[in-house]
Coordinates of C-alpha atoms in Angstrom, one line a residue:
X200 CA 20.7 4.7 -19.4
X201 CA 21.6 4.8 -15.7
X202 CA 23.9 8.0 -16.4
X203 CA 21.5 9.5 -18.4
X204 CA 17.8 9.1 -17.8
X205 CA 16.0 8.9 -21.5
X206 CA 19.5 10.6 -23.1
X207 CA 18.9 13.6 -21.0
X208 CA 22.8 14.7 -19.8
X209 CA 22.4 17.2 -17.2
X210 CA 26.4 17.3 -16.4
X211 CA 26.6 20.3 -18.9
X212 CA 24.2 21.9 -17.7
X213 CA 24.9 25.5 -15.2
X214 CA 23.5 25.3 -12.0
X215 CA 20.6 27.9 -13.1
X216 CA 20.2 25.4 -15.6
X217 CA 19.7 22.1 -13.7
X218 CA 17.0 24.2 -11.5
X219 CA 15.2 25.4 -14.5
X220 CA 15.2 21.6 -15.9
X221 CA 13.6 20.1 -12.4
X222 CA 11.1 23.0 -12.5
X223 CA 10.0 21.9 -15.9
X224 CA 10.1 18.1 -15.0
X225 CA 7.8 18.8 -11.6
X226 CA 5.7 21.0 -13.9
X227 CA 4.9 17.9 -16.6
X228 CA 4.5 16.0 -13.5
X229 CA 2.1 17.7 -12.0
X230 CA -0.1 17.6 -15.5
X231 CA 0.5 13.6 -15.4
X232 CA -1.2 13.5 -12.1
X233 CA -4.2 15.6 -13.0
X234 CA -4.5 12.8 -16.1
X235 CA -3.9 10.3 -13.3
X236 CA -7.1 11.5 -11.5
X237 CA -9.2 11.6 -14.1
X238 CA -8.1 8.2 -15.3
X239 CA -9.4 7.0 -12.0
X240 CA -12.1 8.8 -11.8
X241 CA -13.5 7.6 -14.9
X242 CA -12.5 3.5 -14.5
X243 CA -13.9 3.9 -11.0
X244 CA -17.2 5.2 -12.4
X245 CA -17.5 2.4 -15.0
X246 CA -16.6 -0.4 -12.9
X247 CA -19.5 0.5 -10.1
X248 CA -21.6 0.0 -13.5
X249 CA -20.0 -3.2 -13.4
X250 CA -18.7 -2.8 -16.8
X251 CA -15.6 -5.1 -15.6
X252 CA -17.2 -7.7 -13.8
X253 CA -16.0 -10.2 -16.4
X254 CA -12.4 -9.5 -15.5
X255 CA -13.2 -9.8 -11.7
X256 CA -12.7 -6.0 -11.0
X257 CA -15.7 -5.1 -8.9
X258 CA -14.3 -1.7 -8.0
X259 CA -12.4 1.2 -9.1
X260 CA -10.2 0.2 -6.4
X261 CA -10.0 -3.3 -7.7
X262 CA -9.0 -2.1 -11.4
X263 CA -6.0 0.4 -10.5
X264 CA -4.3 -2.3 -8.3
X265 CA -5.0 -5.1 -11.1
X266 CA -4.7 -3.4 -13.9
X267 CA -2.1 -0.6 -13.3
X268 CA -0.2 -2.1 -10.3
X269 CA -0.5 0.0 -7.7
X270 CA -0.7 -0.3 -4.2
X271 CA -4.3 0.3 -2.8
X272 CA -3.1 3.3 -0.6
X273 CA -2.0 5.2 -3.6
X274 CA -5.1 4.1 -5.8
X275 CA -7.5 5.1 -2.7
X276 CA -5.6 8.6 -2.7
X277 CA -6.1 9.3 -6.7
X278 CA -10.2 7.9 -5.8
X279 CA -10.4 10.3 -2.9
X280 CA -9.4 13.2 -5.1
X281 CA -11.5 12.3 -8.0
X282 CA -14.5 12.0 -6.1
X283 CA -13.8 15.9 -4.6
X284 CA -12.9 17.0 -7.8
X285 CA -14.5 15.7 -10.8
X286 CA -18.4 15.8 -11.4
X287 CA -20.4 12.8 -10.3
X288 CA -23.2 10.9 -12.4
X289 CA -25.6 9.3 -10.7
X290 CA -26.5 5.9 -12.0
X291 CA -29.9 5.4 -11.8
X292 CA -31.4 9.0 -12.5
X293 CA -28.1 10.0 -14.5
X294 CA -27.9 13.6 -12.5
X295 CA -25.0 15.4 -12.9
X296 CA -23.9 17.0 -9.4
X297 CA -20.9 19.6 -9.4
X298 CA -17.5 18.3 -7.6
X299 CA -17.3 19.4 -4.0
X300 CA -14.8 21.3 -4.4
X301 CA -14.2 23.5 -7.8
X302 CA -11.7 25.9 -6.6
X303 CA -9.2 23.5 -5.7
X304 CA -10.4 21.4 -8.5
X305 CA -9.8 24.4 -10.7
X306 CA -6.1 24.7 -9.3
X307 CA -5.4 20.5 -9.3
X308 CA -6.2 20.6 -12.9
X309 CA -4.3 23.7 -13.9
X310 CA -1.3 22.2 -13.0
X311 CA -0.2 24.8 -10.2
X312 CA -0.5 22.3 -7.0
X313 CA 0.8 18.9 -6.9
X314 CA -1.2 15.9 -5.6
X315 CA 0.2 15.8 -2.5
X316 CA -0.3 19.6 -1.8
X317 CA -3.9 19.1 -3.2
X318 CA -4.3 16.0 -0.8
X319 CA -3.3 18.2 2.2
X320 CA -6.1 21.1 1.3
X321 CA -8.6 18.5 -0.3
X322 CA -8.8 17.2 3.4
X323 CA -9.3 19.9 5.4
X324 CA -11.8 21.4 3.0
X325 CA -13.4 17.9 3.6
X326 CA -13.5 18.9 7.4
X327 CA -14.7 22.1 6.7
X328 CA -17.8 20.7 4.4
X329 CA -18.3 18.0 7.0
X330 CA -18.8 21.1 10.2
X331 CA -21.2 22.8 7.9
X332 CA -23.4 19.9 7.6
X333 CA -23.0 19.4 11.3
X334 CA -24.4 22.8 11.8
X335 CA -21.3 24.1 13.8
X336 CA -19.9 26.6 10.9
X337 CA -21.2 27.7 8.3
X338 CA -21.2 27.6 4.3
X339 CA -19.5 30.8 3.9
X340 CA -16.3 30.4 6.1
X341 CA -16.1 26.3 4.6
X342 CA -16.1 27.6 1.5
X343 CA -13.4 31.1 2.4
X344 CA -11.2 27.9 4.3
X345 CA -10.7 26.2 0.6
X346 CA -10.0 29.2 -1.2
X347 CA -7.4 29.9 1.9
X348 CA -6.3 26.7 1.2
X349 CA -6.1 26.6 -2.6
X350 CA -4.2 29.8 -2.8
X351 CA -1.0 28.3 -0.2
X352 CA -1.1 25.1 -2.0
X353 CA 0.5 26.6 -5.0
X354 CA 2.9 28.8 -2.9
X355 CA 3.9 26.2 0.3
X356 CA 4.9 22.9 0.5
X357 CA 2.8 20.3 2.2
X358 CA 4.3 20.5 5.7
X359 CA 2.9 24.2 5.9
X360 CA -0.3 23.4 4.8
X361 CA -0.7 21.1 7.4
X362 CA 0.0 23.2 10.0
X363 CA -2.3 26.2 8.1
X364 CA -5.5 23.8 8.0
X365 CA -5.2 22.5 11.6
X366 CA -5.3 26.4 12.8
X367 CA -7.6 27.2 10.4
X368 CA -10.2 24.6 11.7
X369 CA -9.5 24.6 14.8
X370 CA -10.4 28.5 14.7
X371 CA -13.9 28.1 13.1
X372 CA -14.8 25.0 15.2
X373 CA -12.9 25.4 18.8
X374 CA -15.4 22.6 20.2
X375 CA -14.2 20.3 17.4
X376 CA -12.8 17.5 19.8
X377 CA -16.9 17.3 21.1
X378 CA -18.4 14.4 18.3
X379 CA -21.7 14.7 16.4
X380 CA -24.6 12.3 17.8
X381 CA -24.2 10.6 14.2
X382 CA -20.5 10.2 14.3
X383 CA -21.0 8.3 18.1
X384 CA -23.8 6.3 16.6
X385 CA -22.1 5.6 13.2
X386 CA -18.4 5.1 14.7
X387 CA -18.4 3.6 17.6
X388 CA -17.5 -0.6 18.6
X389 CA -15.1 -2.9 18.7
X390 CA -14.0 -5.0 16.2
X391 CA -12.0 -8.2 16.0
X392 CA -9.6 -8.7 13.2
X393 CA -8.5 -11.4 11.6
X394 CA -5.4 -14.0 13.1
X395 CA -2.5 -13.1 11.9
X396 CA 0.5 -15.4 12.6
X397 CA -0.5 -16.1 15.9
X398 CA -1.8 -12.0 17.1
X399 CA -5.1 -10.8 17.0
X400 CA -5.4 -6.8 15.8
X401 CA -8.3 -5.0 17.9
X402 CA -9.3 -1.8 16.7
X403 CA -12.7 0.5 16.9
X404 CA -13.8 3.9 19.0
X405 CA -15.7 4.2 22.5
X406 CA -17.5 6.6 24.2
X407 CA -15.8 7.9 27.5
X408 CA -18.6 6.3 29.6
X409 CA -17.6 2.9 27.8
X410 CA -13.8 3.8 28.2
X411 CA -14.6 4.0 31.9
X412 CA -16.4 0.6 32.1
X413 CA -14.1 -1.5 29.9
X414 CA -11.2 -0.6 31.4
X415 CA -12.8 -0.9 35.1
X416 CA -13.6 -4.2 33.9
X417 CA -10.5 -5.3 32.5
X418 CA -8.6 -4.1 35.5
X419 CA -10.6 -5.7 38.0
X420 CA -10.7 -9.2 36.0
X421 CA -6.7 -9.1 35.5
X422 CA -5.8 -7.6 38.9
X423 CA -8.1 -9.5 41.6
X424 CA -6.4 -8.5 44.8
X425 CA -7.5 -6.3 47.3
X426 CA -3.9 -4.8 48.1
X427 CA -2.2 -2.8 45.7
X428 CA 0.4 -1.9 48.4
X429 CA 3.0 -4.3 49.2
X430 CA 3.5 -2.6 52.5
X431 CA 0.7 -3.1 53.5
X432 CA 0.3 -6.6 53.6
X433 CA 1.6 -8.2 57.1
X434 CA 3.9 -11.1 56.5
X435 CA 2.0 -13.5 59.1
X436 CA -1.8 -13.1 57.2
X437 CA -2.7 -14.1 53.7
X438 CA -3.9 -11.4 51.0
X439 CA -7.2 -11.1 52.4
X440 CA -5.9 -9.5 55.6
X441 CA -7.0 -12.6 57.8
X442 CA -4.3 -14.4 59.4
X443 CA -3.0 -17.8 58.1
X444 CA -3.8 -21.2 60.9
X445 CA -0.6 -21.9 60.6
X446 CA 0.9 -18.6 62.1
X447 CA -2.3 -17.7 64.2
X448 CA -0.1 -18.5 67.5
X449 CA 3.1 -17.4 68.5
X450 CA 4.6 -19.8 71.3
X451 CA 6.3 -17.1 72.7
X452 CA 3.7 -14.5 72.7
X453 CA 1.2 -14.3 75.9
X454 CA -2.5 -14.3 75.9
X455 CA -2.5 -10.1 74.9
X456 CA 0.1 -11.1 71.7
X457 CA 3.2 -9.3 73.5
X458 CA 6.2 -11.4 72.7
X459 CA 8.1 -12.1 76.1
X460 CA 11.1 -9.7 76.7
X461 CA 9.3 -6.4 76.3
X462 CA 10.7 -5.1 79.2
X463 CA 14.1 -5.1 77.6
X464 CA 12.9 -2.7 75.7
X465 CA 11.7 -4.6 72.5
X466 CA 7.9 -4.0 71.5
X467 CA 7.6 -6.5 68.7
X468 CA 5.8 -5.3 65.2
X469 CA 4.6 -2.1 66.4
X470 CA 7.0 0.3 65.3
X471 CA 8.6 1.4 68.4
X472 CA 11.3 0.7 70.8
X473 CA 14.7 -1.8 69.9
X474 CA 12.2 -4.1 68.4
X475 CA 10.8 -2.3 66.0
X476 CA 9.3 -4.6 62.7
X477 CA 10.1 -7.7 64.7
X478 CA 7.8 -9.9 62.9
X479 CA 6.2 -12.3 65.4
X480 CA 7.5 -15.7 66.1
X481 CA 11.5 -14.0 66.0
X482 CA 12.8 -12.3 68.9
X483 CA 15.4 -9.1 68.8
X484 CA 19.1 -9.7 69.9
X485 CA 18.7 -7.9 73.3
X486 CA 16.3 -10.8 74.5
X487 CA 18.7 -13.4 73.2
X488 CA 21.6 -11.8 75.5
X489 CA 19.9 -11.5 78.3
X490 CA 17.2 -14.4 78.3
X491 CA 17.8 -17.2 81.0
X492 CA 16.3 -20.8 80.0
X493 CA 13.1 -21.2 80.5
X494 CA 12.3 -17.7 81.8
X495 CA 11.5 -14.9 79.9
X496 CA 13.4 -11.8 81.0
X497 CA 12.1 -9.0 83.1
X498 CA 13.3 -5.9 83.5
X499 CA 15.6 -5.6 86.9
X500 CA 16.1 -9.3 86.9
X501 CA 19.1 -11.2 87.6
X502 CA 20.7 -10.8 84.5
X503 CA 17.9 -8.1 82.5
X504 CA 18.8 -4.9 81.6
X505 CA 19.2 -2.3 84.2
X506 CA 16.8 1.1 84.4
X507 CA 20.4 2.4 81.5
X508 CA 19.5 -0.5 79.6
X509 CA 23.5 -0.5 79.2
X510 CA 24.3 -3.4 81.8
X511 CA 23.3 -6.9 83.0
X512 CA 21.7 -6.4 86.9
X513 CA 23.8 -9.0 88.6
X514 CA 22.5 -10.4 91.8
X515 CA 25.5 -12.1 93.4
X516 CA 28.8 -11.0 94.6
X517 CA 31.0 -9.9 91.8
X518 CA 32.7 -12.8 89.5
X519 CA 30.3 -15.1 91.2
X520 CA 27.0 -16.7 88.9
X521 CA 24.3 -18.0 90.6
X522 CA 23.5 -21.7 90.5
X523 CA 21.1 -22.4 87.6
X524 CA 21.6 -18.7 85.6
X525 CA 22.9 -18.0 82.4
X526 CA 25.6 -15.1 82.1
X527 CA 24.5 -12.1 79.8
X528 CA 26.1 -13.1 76.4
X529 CA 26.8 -16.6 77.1
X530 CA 25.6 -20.4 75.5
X531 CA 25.3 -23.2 78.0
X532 CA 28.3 -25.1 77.6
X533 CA 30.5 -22.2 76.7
X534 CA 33.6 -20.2 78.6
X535 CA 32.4 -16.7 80.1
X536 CA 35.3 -14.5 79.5
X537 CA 36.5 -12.2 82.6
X538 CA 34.2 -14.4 85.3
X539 CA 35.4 -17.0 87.5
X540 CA 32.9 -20.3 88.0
X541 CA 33.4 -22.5 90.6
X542 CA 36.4 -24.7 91.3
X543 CA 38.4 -21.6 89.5
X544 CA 37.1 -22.1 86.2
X545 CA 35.7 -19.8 84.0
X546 CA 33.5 -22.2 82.2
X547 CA 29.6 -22.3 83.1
X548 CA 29.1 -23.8 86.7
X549 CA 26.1 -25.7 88.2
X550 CA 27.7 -27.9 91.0
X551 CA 30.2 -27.3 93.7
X552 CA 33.6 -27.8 92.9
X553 CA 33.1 -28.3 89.1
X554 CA 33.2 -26.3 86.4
X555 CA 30.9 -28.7 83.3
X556 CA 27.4 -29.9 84.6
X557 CA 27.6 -32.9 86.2
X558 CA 24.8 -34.8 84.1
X559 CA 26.8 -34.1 81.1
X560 CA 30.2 -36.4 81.9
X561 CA 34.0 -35.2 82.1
X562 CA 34.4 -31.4 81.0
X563 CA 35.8 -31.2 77.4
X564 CA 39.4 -30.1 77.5
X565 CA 38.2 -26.2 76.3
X566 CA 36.2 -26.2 79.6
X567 CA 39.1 -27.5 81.8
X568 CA 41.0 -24.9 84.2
X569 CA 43.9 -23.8 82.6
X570 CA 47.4 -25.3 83.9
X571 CA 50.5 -23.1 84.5
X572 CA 53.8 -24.5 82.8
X573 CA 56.7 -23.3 84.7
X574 CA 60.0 -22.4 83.6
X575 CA 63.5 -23.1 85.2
X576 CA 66.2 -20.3 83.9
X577 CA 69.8 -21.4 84.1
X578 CA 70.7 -20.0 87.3
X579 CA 68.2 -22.4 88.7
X580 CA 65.2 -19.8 89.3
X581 CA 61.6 -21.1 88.3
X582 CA 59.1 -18.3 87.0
X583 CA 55.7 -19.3 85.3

């Protein structure tokens, strides 16, 4: 059965042959799905008489899916052709009315289009009906748009006829992105859908003036602050621009907020000069080198920056430091290499004849002055 469908051997077949047999088989199918549609068309009408109420099929929808098994995507398409293509009954006053649209119907039924190909036309004929009750086109090009239609659907596949009805309505209705008053009235909300393993589906249309204010709203509830610029934000203040109490003062900063050692050529956070983005409460390298304790540097001082800003100023005689002074580029407590303190040492000196700070005890051993080890050679000469 597997190798051959029904005892239908196709193996011996030429290849004229096989294309000839799946001609055949597309034409018998295309006259089981015009039976389809009318089967449809017909349960659907007797179950809205509620002729299967007893069986719990309230629908035509509800029968094909019970009854025949199939998925309610491809009952609602066979529904949606039936109700374009066969004639409607009313009810209650038993009227007749013609289908909506005959030519295709004409073709459908005929065998010479496939449902799908007649689903691709049926719905943009539908479009076409739907602008002519609009009042944007009129009777006679809706009803020149279906024969268009119906003569390509039994020439193209459905991929063209896509493409075909899109130009073609687009052409009689160029404005067609602009909605009807009844389509904003009838289509527009939101609605809520049932939970669904944990996720909650929202769907539903808007008007652009209710766009604008839902997402306006949304934005402003999910994004509350002020700055959307990260640079802009100074590090010292909080997000609403005011500074913090905790960083409100500077101890270093004088009663205009100018951090001490401008002179060296630093300005703090204000973009120019060495200390440019200095945030407030540091201090830039140059005023570390050349800061003496408990003074701020000035400019010209005894160990500032000359008018180069290349060199310390030094106010006494060369190699000699000043009682009380820092070196540029030194830590108390630590050798200054290349200058001579007192007592011949080049460790930091405060008091005559010492080289470590009296008030501190004995000089470590790295702050003692260096001792000369002499040599003595065999012929009895002594050289350091």
């Amino acid at each position: 059965m597997v190798a051959a469908p029904l005892g239908v051997e196709l193996v011996a077949l030429s290849d004229g042959g096989v294309l000839e047999w799946a001609r055949s088989v597309e034409q018998l199918s295309r006259w089981v799905q015009a039976l389809q549609v009318q089967a449809a068309g017909e349960l659907d009408s007797r179950a809205r008489e509620g002729r299967y109420l007893c069986d719990g099929q309230a629908t035509g929808m509800d029968v094909l899916s019970d009854v025949l098994h199939l998925s309610r995507a491809e009952a609602g398409r066979r529904l949606g052709l039936a109700g374009h293509f066969l004639p409607a009954t009313d009810a209650l006053t038993t009227v007749a009315t013609e289908p909506d649209q005959p030519v295709l119907a004409g073709a459908f039924f005929a065998g010479t289009t496939s449902i799908e190909q007649a689903l691709v036309a049926s719905h943009y004929t539908a479009d076409a009906a739907h602008l002519t009750r609009a009042g944007r086109t009129t009777a006679e090009l809706a009803r020149e748009l279906e024969g268009t239609m119906t003569t390509h659907a039994q020439e193209q596949n459905p991929d063209f006829l896509r493409r075909l009805g899109t130009r073609a309505i687009t052409h009689i209705d160029p404005d067609g992105d602009t909605p009807t008053t009844g389509e904003l009235t009838a289509r527009q909300g939101i609605r809520f859908h049932r939970a669904y393993r944990g996720m909650i589906r929202i769907s539903g249309y808007t008007t652009i003036p209710q766009y604008e204010k839902i997402m306006a709203t949304i934005g402003h509830a999910t994004h509350p602050g002020p700055h959307k610029d990260i640079n802009t934000i100074h590090p010292d203040t909080n997000h609403t621009g005011t500074t913090d109490s905790a960083n409100t003062k500077n101890p270093d900063e004088d009663s205009t907020g100018t951090s001490p050692g401008t002179g060296n050529g630093s300005t703090g956070a204000d973009g120019t000069g060495l200390g440019a983005g200095v945030l407030p409460g540091q201090t830039t390298l140059l005023e570390l080198l050349h800061a003496t304790p408990g003074t701020p540097a000035t400019p010209g001082g005894p160990h500032g920056p000359g008018p180069d800003m290349t060199a310390p100023d030094t106010a006494g005689p060369a190699g000699t430091i000043p009682d009380g002074a820092d070196p540029a580029g030194t830590i108390p407590g630590m050798p200054v290499p290349g200058v001579a303190g007192p007592g011949g040492s080049n460790a930091r000196g405060t008091g005559a004849g010492g080289s470590w700070p009296p008030d501190q005890g004995p000089a470590p051993a790295w702050a003692q002055p260096p001792t000369t080890a002499h040599t003595t050679s065999n012929n009895g000469t002594t050289t350091p």
